[in-house]
Amino acid sequence: MSVLRSIVRGVGSYLPAHIMTNADLTKKVATTDDWIVQRTGIRERRIAATGEMTSDLGLAAAKAALANAGMGADAIDLIVLATSTPDQTFPATAVTIQAELGITRGAAFDMQAVCSGFVFALATADQFLRSGDFRCALVIGAETFSRIIDWNDRGTCVLFGDGAGAVVLEAATQPGTREDRGVLITRLRSDGRHRAKLYVDGGPSSTGTVGHLRMEGREVFRHAVGMITDVIEDAFAATGYNAGDIDWFVPHQANRRIILGSAHKLGIADDKIVVTVDRHGNTSAASIPLALAEATSDGRIKPGNLVLLEAMGGGFTWGSALVRW
Ligand code: UT7
C-alpha cells in the first residue's frame, strides 16, 4: 500500500569563518590541548563574527540546502528551525529566515529541544508532511552558543561552537516497502527531572537576562550512552532494522567518547560513523545537519543508504531517526 514519506531533497550548511583552536582557549582558561582532545575529541570550533546572528547562519545553510536540492524558496511552505540561541526572545528566528528567503505562505516556527533540537524538528516536519498539511519543508539547526557561554568556565567553554545546517524535505508517495526512501521513523523522549543538569541561568520570565550555559558534565555524560542506545533500539524494534543494516551513523556531536561508546554498544562499526566534533565542537541543534552536509557533499552518504540519526541534550531530551536517503 503506497504511503506518503518525507524525502530528503537537499542538504546544506554554513560555518562562521573564525576558527578558535584549543591553543587559543589555553590563553583564556586553565586548560590544555591534551585535556580537551582526550576528554572530548575536539580540536577546534567556529565562532560567529560580531553582528553575525543565528538567523544569518540558518539563512546561509537554508540557501545551500535549496541549491543542493535544485529548488527555489518558492517550493517551501514550512520552516522548522531548531535553536536554543534565537536572535530575539520573539519573534521566532524562523520567521526572519522565512522573510529573508522571500517566502510569504505556509508557516515558520522555532523548536526548542537544545542539542536534540534537530531530531525534534525533523520529527515535527515529518508529521506535517505525511499528514498532507504541508508539502515541502526546510528543517534547520542553527546556533550561536558562543553568545551564551561563560568564557571563564573551563568546564563548558571548551566544548561548544557556532554553525548551522539544513535539509529540504518533500512529501512524496512511496510504495510502502522496506525500500521506501525518506524518514522511516522518529522516536522522541524527554525527562524534565534532569533539567538542572544542563541549563541556562537566565531567561525572560525568570531573570530578565539571557544568562549563561551551566552543566554538570559528568552527570550528562553518565546518562548519555544509555539514553541514546535505548531510543535507537526503540527505532530498530519499531521498523525491524538492526545495527547491521545501517550504512551511516550520524550522531549529535557532543563528545567523541559518547559517540564511540554509543556506536560500540549498538555494534556499529567505526567506519560507518560520521564524526565532525573534532572540527566543529558541539554546535547543539546544528551538529547533525552539519555532519549530514559534510557526508553527503563528500560522497559518503548516497541515495538508497540507510542513515541513523540520534541526539541527546538539555531537558533531558533525546531522540533518534532512521532515514533512507
Ligand atoms: O550536547 C549534549 C550535552 N553535553 C554533553 O553531552 C557533554 C557531556 N559531558 C562530557 O562530555 C564530559 O563530562 C566533559 C567533557 C564535559 C568532561 O569530561 P569528564 O571526563 O567527565 O571530566 P570531569 O568533568 O569529571 O572533570 C575531570 C577533571 C576535573 O578536575 P578534578 O576535579 O578531577 O581535579 C575538572 O575540574 O578535569 C577538570 N577539567 C578540566 N581540566 C582541564 C574540567 N574542564 C577542564 C578543562 N581543562 N577544560
Short mmCIF file of C-alpha atoms and ligand atoms in Angstrom, two decimals, residues 30-32 35-36 39-40 115 154-155 158-159 198 215 217-218 220-221 252 254-255 257-258 282 312-313, ligand 1:
data_model
loop_
_atom_site.label_atom_id
_atom_site.label_comp_id
_atom_site.label_asym_id
_atom_site.label_seq_id
_atom_site.Cartn_x
_atom_site.Cartn_y
_atom_site.Cartn_z
CA ALA A 30 43.39 26.87 32.66
CA THR A 31 43.19 24.07 30.11
CA THR A 32 45.40 22.17 27.68
CA TRP A 35 42.90 17.53 28.09
CA ILE A 36 40.36 18.76 25.53
CA ARG A 39 38.22 14.03 27.06
CA THR A 40 36.17 15.26 24.08
CA CYS A 115 21.04 19.52 21.45
CA ARG A 154 36.73 25.86 31.55
CA GLY A 155 34.25 23.01 32.12
CA VAL A 158 35.98 24.40 25.53
CA LEU A 159 33.04 22.29 24.34
CA LEU A 198 22.23 21.30 31.73
CA MET A 215 26.33 21.97 33.01
CA GLY A 217 29.19 17.49 32.57
CA ARG A 218 29.90 14.22 34.38
CA VAL A 220 25.18 14.37 31.48
CA PHE A 221 27.91 12.00 30.33
CA HIS A 252 24.86 14.54 17.60
CA ALA A 254 28.94 16.45 21.76
CA ASN A 255 31.88 14.26 22.68
CA ARG A 257 33.73 9.29 23.72
CA ILE A 258 29.90 9.42 23.81
CA ASN A 282 29.34 20.80 20.00
CA MET A 312 20.69 13.81 23.50
CA GLY A 313 20.82 17.08 25.41
O1 UT7 B 1 25.23 18.06 23.88
C1 UT7 B 1 24.79 17.27 24.93
C2 UT7 B 1 25.21 17.80 26.21
N1 UT7 B 1 26.57 17.76 26.56
C3 UT7 B 1 27.31 16.63 26.66
O2 UT7 B 1 26.97 15.58 26.18
C4 UT7 B 1 28.56 16.71 27.44
C5 UT7 B 1 28.63 15.56 28.39
N2 UT7 B 1 29.79 15.59 29.23
C6 UT7 B 1 31.06 15.47 28.77
O3 UT7 B 1 31.29 15.41 27.57
C7 UT7 B 1 32.18 15.35 29.78
O4 UT7 B 1 31.64 15.13 31.06
C8 UT7 B 1 33.13 16.57 29.82
C9 UT7 B 1 33.95 16.62 28.55
C10 UT7 B 1 32.32 17.84 29.98
C11 UT7 B 1 34.09 16.45 30.99
O5 UT7 B 1 34.79 15.21 30.91
P1 UT7 B 1 34.92 14.28 32.19
O6 UT7 B 1 35.80 13.17 31.81
O7 UT7 B 1 33.51 13.97 32.64
O8 UT7 B 1 35.65 15.20 33.21
P2 UT7 B 1 35.17 15.75 34.64
O9 UT7 B 1 34.04 16.71 34.47
O10 UT7 B 1 34.94 14.55 35.50
O11 UT7 B 1 36.44 16.52 35.12
C12 UT7 B 1 37.68 15.87 35.35
C13 UT7 B 1 38.69 16.87 35.81
C14 UT7 B 1 38.20 17.79 36.92
O12 UT7 B 1 39.28 18.02 37.80
P3 UT7 B 1 39.36 17.22 39.20
O13 UT7 B 1 38.07 17.58 39.91
O14 UT7 B 1 39.42 15.77 38.80
O15 UT7 B 1 40.59 17.76 39.80
C15 UT7 B 1 37.85 19.08 36.22
O16 UT7 B 1 37.99 20.21 37.04
O17 UT7 B 1 39.02 17.77 34.71
C16 UT7 B 1 38.90 19.13 35.14
N3 UT7 B 1 38.52 19.93 33.99
C17 UT7 B 1 39.41 20.44 33.11
N4 UT7 B 1 40.75 20.36 33.05
C18 UT7 B 1 41.36 20.97 32.02
C19 UT7 B 1 37.27 20.29 33.58
N5 UT7 B 1 37.34 21.02 32.45
C20 UT7 B 1 38.66 21.11 32.15
C21 UT7 B 1 39.36 21.73 31.10
N6 UT7 B 1 40.70 21.63 31.07
N7 UT7 B 1 38.72 22.40 30.10
#
